[in-house]
Short mmCIF file of C-alpha atoms in Angstrom, two decimals:
data_model
loop_
_atom_site.label_atom_id
_atom_site.label_comp_id
_atom_site.label_asym_id
_atom_site.label_seq_id
_atom_site.Cartn_x
_atom_site.Cartn_y
_atom_site.Cartn_z
CA UNK A 79 50.51 -70.23 47.04
CA UNK A 80 49.03 -73.45 48.39
CA UNK A 81 46.10 -73.84 50.72
CA UNK A 82 46.96 -73.71 54.43
CA UNK A 83 45.14 -76.19 56.67
CA UNK A 84 44.84 -74.68 60.15
CA UNK A 85 43.15 -76.67 62.93
CA UNK A 86 40.21 -77.75 60.73
CA UNK A 87 39.14 -77.72 57.08
CA UNK A 88 36.61 -74.93 57.60
CA UNK A 89 38.81 -72.38 59.40
CA UNK A 90 36.31 -72.36 62.27
CA UNK A 91 38.95 -72.93 64.94
CA UNK A 92 41.49 -70.37 63.79
CA UNK A 93 38.87 -67.65 63.27
CA UNK A 94 37.46 -68.33 66.75
CA UNK A 95 40.90 -68.07 68.35
CA UNK A 96 41.77 -64.88 66.48
CA UNK A 97 38.41 -63.32 67.35
CA UNK A 98 38.69 -64.12 71.06
CA UNK A 99 42.27 -62.84 71.24
CA UNK A 100 41.45 -59.69 69.26
CA UNK A 101 38.45 -58.80 71.41
CA UNK A 102 40.19 -59.58 74.70
CA UNK A 103 43.04 -57.27 73.74
CA UNK A 104 40.66 -54.36 73.18
CA UNK A 105 38.66 -55.32 76.28
CA UNK A 106 41.80 -55.09 78.42
CA UNK A 107 42.50 -51.60 77.09
CA UNK A 108 38.89 -50.45 77.47
CA UNK A 109 38.50 -51.77 81.04
CA UNK A 110 41.89 -50.57 82.23
CA UNK A 111 41.48 -47.02 81.00
CA UNK A 112 37.65 -46.89 81.16
CA UNK A 113 37.80 -46.06 77.46
CA UNK A 114 34.69 -46.32 75.25
CA UNK A 115 36.23 -45.19 72.00
CA UNK A 116 37.62 -48.55 70.89
CA UNK A 117 34.55 -50.74 71.44
CA UNK A 118 32.81 -50.45 68.08
CA UNK A 119 36.13 -50.08 66.27
CA UNK A 120 37.19 -53.44 67.70
CA UNK A 121 33.97 -55.10 66.59
CA UNK A 122 33.85 -53.75 63.05
CA UNK A 123 37.54 -54.14 62.26
CA UNK A 124 37.49 -57.75 63.47
CA UNK A 125 35.36 -58.69 60.44
CA UNK A 126 38.00 -57.31 58.10
CA UNK A 127 40.74 -59.18 59.96
CA UNK A 128 38.93 -62.52 59.57
CA UNK A 129 38.16 -61.96 55.88
CA UNK A 130 41.77 -61.04 55.09
CA UNK A 131 43.12 -63.94 57.16
CA UNK A 132 40.95 -66.65 55.60
CA UNK A 133 41.48 -65.28 52.09
CA UNK A 134 45.25 -65.30 52.63
CA UNK A 135 45.26 -68.82 54.06
CA UNK A 136 43.05 -70.10 51.25
CA UNK A 137 45.58 -69.73 48.46
CA UNK A 138 42.67 -69.89 45.96
CA UNK A 139 41.58 -66.41 44.97
CA UNK A 140 38.59 -67.19 42.83
CA UNK A 141 36.39 -64.26 41.81
CA UNK A 142 33.56 -65.40 44.09
CA UNK A 143 35.89 -65.55 47.09
CA UNK A 144 37.33 -62.15 46.28
CA UNK A 145 33.94 -60.49 45.84
CA UNK A 146 32.43 -61.92 49.03
CA UNK A 147 35.57 -61.16 51.05
CA UNK A 148 35.91 -57.62 49.70
CA UNK A 149 32.24 -56.92 50.37
CA UNK A 150 32.67 -57.97 54.01
CA UNK A 151 35.86 -55.91 54.32
CA UNK A 152 34.25 -52.82 52.75
CA UNK A 153 31.23 -53.06 55.04
CA UNK A 154 33.44 -53.58 58.13
CA UNK A 155 35.74 -50.65 57.36
CA UNK A 156 32.82 -48.32 56.60
CA UNK A 157 30.90 -49.29 59.73
CA UNK A 158 33.82 -49.26 62.17
CA UNK A 159 35.15 -46.01 60.68
CA UNK A 160 31.82 -44.23 61.05
CA UNK A 161 31.23 -45.49 64.60
CA UNK A 162 34.78 -44.53 65.59
CA UNK A 163 34.28 -41.04 64.18
CA UNK A 164 30.96 -40.68 66.00
CA UNK A 165 32.31 -41.78 69.38
CA UNK A 166 35.24 -39.36 69.02
CA UNK A 167 32.69 -36.57 68.68
CA UNK A 168 30.33 -37.70 71.45
CA UNK A 169 33.09 -38.75 73.87
CA UNK A 170 31.38 -41.68 75.59
CA UNK A 171 28.94 -44.51 75.00
CA UNK A 172 25.95 -44.50 77.34
CA UNK A 173 25.45 -48.25 76.78
CA UNK A 174 28.28 -48.82 79.26
CA UNK A 175 27.33 -46.36 81.97
CA UNK A 176 26.30 -49.21 84.28
CA UNK A 177 29.03 -51.64 83.11
CA UNK A 178 32.21 -49.64 82.55
CA UNK A 179 33.49 -50.13 86.12
CA UNK A 180 32.21 -53.68 86.60
CA UNK A 181 34.50 -56.39 85.26
CA UNK A 182 32.12 -59.25 84.47
CA UNK A 183 29.16 -57.24 83.12
CA UNK A 184 31.58 -55.31 80.90
CA UNK A 185 33.28 -58.53 79.81
CA UNK A 186 29.85 -59.97 78.98
CA UNK A 187 29.39 -57.36 76.28
CA UNK A 188 32.73 -58.26 74.73
CA UNK A 189 31.93 -61.97 74.80
CA UNK A 190 28.68 -61.23 72.97
CA UNK A 191 30.68 -59.20 70.45
CA UNK A 192 33.00 -62.19 69.92
CA UNK A 193 30.04 -64.42 69.07
CA UNK A 194 28.56 -61.75 66.78
CA UNK A 195 31.76 -61.25 64.79
CA UNK A 196 32.60 -64.95 64.46
CA UNK A 197 29.08 -66.02 63.49
CA UNK A 198 28.32 -63.23 61.02
CA UNK A 199 31.67 -63.88 59.29
CA UNK A 200 30.78 -67.53 58.67
CA UNK A 201 29.72 -67.24 54.99
CA UNK A 202 33.09 -65.76 54.02
CA UNK A 203 35.04 -67.98 56.43
CA UNK A 204 33.60 -71.21 55.03
CA UNK A 205 33.72 -69.99 51.41
CA UNK A 206 37.49 -69.41 51.79
CA UNK A 207 38.10 -72.69 53.62
CA UNK A 208 39.96 -75.72 52.15
CA UNK A 209 36.80 -77.83 52.40
CA UNK A 210 35.13 -75.61 49.76
CA UNK A 211 38.10 -74.56 47.63
CA UNK A 212 38.95 -78.25 47.09
CA UNK A 213 36.05 -78.30 44.64
CA UNK A 214 36.38 -76.62 41.21
CA UNK A 215 34.56 -73.29 41.21
CA UNK A 216 32.31 -72.19 38.37
CA UNK A 217 32.61 -68.73 36.85
CA UNK A 218 31.33 -65.77 38.79
CA UNK A 219 28.32 -64.04 37.27
CA UNK A 220 25.38 -66.38 37.80
CA UNK A 221 21.94 -64.95 38.49
CA UNK A 222 22.46 -65.55 42.20
CA UNK A 223 25.81 -63.77 42.11
CA UNK A 224 24.35 -60.75 40.34
CA UNK A 225 21.40 -60.63 42.74
CA UNK A 226 23.87 -60.68 45.62
CA UNK A 227 25.85 -57.79 44.15
CA UNK A 228 22.69 -55.73 43.58
CA UNK A 229 21.39 -56.37 47.11
CA UNK A 230 24.78 -55.51 48.59
CA UNK A 231 24.86 -52.22 46.67
CA UNK A 232 21.36 -51.30 47.85
CA UNK A 233 22.10 -52.27 51.44
CA UNK A 234 25.47 -50.52 51.52
CA UNK A 235 24.01 -47.27 50.20
CA UNK A 236 21.05 -47.39 52.59
CA UNK A 237 23.15 -48.10 55.67
CA UNK A 238 25.98 -45.66 54.96
CA UNK A 239 23.78 -42.78 53.73
CA UNK A 240 21.21 -43.13 56.52
CA UNK A 241 23.98 -43.12 59.16
CA UNK A 242 25.24 -39.81 57.76
CA UNK A 243 21.70 -38.42 57.46
CA UNK A 244 20.90 -39.19 61.09
CA UNK A 245 24.22 -37.79 62.31
CA UNK A 246 23.81 -34.53 60.39
CA UNK A 247 20.19 -34.19 61.48
CA UNK A 248 21.15 -34.49 65.14
CA UNK A 249 23.91 -31.94 64.71
CA UNK A 250 21.53 -29.43 63.13
CA UNK A 251 18.42 -29.92 65.33
CA UNK A 252 17.57 -30.12 69.00
CA UNK A 253 16.23 -33.20 70.74
CA UNK A 254 12.60 -32.37 70.04
CA UNK A 255 12.90 -32.61 66.25
CA UNK A 256 11.84 -35.80 64.47
CA UNK A 257 14.25 -37.16 61.86
CA UNK A 258 11.88 -37.88 58.99
CA UNK A 259 14.14 -36.85 56.11
CA UNK A 260 15.99 -38.89 53.52
CA UNK A 261 15.73 -42.63 54.06
CA UNK A 262 14.03 -41.99 57.41
CA UNK A 263 11.03 -40.74 55.44
CA UNK A 264 10.26 -44.31 54.34
CA UNK A 265 11.72 -46.35 57.23
CA UNK A 266 12.31 -45.74 60.92
CA UNK A 267 15.48 -47.82 60.77
CA UNK A 268 16.89 -47.78 57.23
CA UNK A 269 20.41 -48.45 58.55
CA UNK A 270 19.27 -51.75 60.11
CA UNK A 271 17.44 -52.72 56.95
CA UNK A 272 20.55 -51.98 54.90
CA UNK A 273 22.73 -54.04 57.23
CA UNK A 274 20.43 -57.04 56.96
CA UNK A 275 20.47 -56.78 53.16
CA UNK A 276 24.27 -56.64 53.16
CA UNK A 277 24.71 -59.82 55.18
CA UNK A 278 22.15 -61.84 53.22
CA UNK A 279 23.70 -60.63 49.95
CA UNK A 280 27.13 -61.92 51.01
CA UNK A 281 25.52 -65.22 51.99
CA UNK A 282 23.85 -65.49 48.56
CA UNK A 283 27.21 -65.11 46.84
CA UNK A 284 28.97 -67.52 49.20
CA UNK A 285 26.38 -70.27 48.81
CA UNK A 286 26.24 -69.99 45.02
CA UNK A 287 28.66 -72.87 44.36
CA UNK A 288 26.63 -75.23 46.50
CA UNK A 289 23.31 -74.08 45.06
CA UNK A 290 24.53 -74.65 41.51
CA UNK A 291 25.85 -78.12 42.27
CA UNK A 292 29.60 -77.47 42.13
CA UNK A 293 30.24 -78.19 45.82
CA UNK A 294 29.05 -81.40 47.46
CA UNK A 295 29.42 -83.52 50.58
CA UNK A 296 29.86 -81.88 53.97
CA UNK A 297 31.09 -78.68 52.32
CA UNK A 298 27.69 -78.33 50.64
CA UNK A 299 25.97 -78.58 54.02
CA UNK A 300 28.48 -76.24 55.64
CA UNK A 301 27.91 -73.49 53.08
CA UNK A 302 24.16 -73.62 53.57
CA UNK A 303 24.60 -73.72 57.34
CA UNK A 304 26.39 -70.37 57.23
CA UNK A 305 22.97 -68.74 57.00
CA UNK A 306 23.39 -68.74 60.78
CA UNK A 307 25.43 -65.54 60.30
CA UNK A 308 22.86 -63.25 58.65
CA UNK A 309 20.07 -64.92 60.63
CA UNK A 310 21.81 -64.18 63.94
CA UNK A 311 22.41 -60.58 62.94
CA UNK A 312 18.72 -60.19 62.03
CA UNK A 313 17.65 -61.69 65.37
CA UNK A 314 19.97 -59.37 67.28
CA UNK A 315 18.68 -56.29 65.48
CA UNK A 316 15.03 -57.26 65.78
CA UNK A 317 14.89 -58.81 69.24
CA UNK A 318 17.97 -57.89 71.30
CA UNK A 319 20.13 -54.83 70.69
CA UNK A 320 18.45 -52.99 67.82
CA UNK A 321 14.73 -52.29 67.62
CA UNK A 322 13.81 -53.29 71.22
CA UNK A 323 16.25 -50.71 72.64
CA UNK A 324 15.04 -48.02 70.27
CA UNK A 325 11.33 -48.26 69.55
CA UNK A 326 9.33 -48.42 72.79
CA UNK A 327 11.95 -46.79 75.07
CA UNK A 328 12.29 -43.72 72.82
CA UNK A 329 8.54 -43.36 72.43
CA UNK A 330 8.11 -43.71 76.19
CA UNK A 331 10.71 -41.02 76.83
CA UNK A 332 9.12 -38.66 74.31
CA UNK A 333 5.67 -39.13 75.79
CA UNK A 334 6.61 -38.75 79.45
CA UNK A 335 8.83 -35.72 78.85
CA UNK A 336 6.33 -34.06 76.55
CA UNK A 337 9.08 -33.89 73.95
CA UNK A 338 7.12 -33.25 70.74
CA UNK A 339 5.16 -36.43 71.36
CA UNK A 340 2.43 -35.60 68.87
CA UNK A 341 4.93 -35.07 66.05
CA UNK A 342 6.83 -38.21 67.00
CA UNK A 343 3.66 -40.30 67.19
CA UNK A 344 2.59 -39.08 63.75
CA UNK A 345 5.97 -40.24 62.39
CA UNK A 346 5.50 -43.63 64.08
CA UNK A 347 2.02 -44.05 62.63
CA UNK A 348 3.08 -43.12 59.09
CA UNK A 349 6.51 -44.77 58.84
CA UNK A 350 7.37 -48.46 58.49
CA UNK A 351 9.52 -49.74 61.33
CA UNK A 352 12.03 -51.49 59.06
CA UNK A 353 11.02 -52.23 55.45
CA UNK A 354 10.98 -49.01 53.36
CA UNK A 355 7.47 -48.06 52.27
CA UNK A 356 5.71 -44.80 51.27
CA UNK A 357 4.27 -43.18 54.44
CA UNK A 358 1.11 -42.07 52.61
CA UNK A 359 0.30 -45.73 52.06
CA UNK A 360 1.69 -47.14 55.28
CA UNK A 361 -0.62 -45.12 57.51
CA UNK A 362 -3.56 -46.79 55.72
CA UNK A 363 -2.20 -50.33 56.08
CA UNK A 364 -4.32 -52.49 58.42
CA UNK A 365 -2.74 -53.29 61.78
CA UNK A 366 -2.69 -57.00 60.96
CA UNK A 367 -0.48 -56.40 57.93
CA UNK A 368 1.76 -54.03 59.88
CA UNK A 369 2.37 -56.75 62.46
CA UNK A 370 3.01 -59.51 59.92
CA UNK A 371 4.23 -58.23 56.56
CA UNK A 372 5.99 -55.10 57.84
CA UNK A 373 7.29 -56.71 61.06
CA UNK A 374 6.04 -53.98 63.41
CA UNK A 375 5.72 -56.43 66.28
CA UNK A 376 3.68 -55.65 69.41
CA UNK A 377 6.91 -55.54 71.47
CA UNK A 378 7.88 -52.34 69.61
CA UNK A 379 4.58 -50.51 70.07
CA UNK A 380 4.25 -47.98 72.89
CA UNK A 381 0.84 -47.67 74.51
CA UNK A 382 0.72 -44.82 77.07
CA UNK A 383 -2.04 -46.53 79.04
CA UNK A 384 0.04 -49.70 79.46
CA UNK A 385 3.66 -48.66 79.34
CA UNK A 386 3.91 -45.15 80.78
CA UNK A 387 5.08 -44.65 84.37
CA UNK A 388 3.27 -41.32 84.70
CA UNK A 389 -0.41 -40.56 84.35
CA UNK A 390 0.07 -36.98 83.22
CA UNK A 391 3.18 -36.37 81.12
CA UNK A 392 4.84 -32.97 81.22
CA UNK A 393 3.49 -31.91 77.87
CA UNK A 394 -0.05 -32.88 78.88
CA UNK A 395 0.27 -31.07 82.23
CA UNK A 396 1.48 -27.92 80.51
CA UNK A 397 -1.35 -28.09 77.99
CA UNK A 398 -3.90 -28.69 80.73
CA UNK A 399 -2.61 -25.77 82.81
CA UNK A 400 -2.66 -23.55 79.72
CA UNK A 401 -6.27 -24.57 79.04
CA UNK A 402 -7.24 -23.89 82.64
CA UNK A 403 -5.55 -20.48 82.56
CA UNK A 404 -7.32 -19.59 79.32
CA UNK A 405 -10.66 -20.77 80.76
CA UNK A 406 -10.08 -18.70 83.93
CA UNK A 407 -9.24 -15.64 81.85
CA UNK A 408 -12.39 -16.07 79.75
CA UNK A 409 -14.54 -16.47 82.88
CA UNK A 410 -12.98 -13.39 84.44
CA UNK A 411 -13.59 -11.38 81.28
CA UNK A 412 -17.19 -12.60 81.09
CA UNK A 413 -17.74 -11.54 84.72
CA UNK A 414 -16.31 -8.11 84.08
CA UNK A 415 -18.44 -7.70 80.97
CA UNK A 416 -21.59 -8.64 82.86
CA UNK A 417 -20.79 -6.11 85.59
CA UNK A 418 -20.32 -3.42 83.00
#
């Protein structure tokens, strides 16, 4: 089978068109029927569609192309399958409570999902493109290739296992319990850390031909430029839709509702926000190193004095009333004893 040239030599145009069409189709269904169950399925499966499409159009099924493409497909199927299963059990996605009935805000989410899918797929898209396959490929198995395989395996295990651990924990415990078991013992977000590892591992494999001098010209630059994919995913998780929506808001809710705040705060103090690290050591790490090396940025940290909307959270009020009642009882008993 020969290489198919479609719109451009990097398959950027055809993958963009397919992504937009694919997402708009699912958006039309979701908006028409006010249906949340297809949202994450549409996002995850889109990655597999692009990998299969570009691999089929390529006509050159070199080992490096196959490995990188299959890694992306495996990750996409696992992620979309798990999220689809979870939404079937929960019934709805609270992210869309204020958007589900509003056309443009709801469409905005789907447009962002289009950009996410297209950009994160870039390493595989460009690797499978005619601009790269026109160059002779060296054998798979270089140090960079092996490092990519190892990192993918670590990331895939961390993300998939931690998703299951969190799901099972929530099924077995009430909302006051703190999930500090399994991978959550060493990281507050092991699934995000695993996902970042996965995308950078695929990039390492994809860029191997350029790094080892087998691909030159504009294709060389294009392969290196695909770092935009894993970089964008990391930025989204760290600054947009991942940690910012989880860290401070959840701590704030725990504190103000008196929902086992002390236990939750202890977990925050002892557990790295992203990079796995032993909690016995992490709680002794200086704040400066936590902010720099371990990426626990100030935007994630909840300070009750600065960020709480209530002066006396429920838990604190209950504790204070209990203390007052105990003090009153002791005073009453002391008075009775003195009378006697």
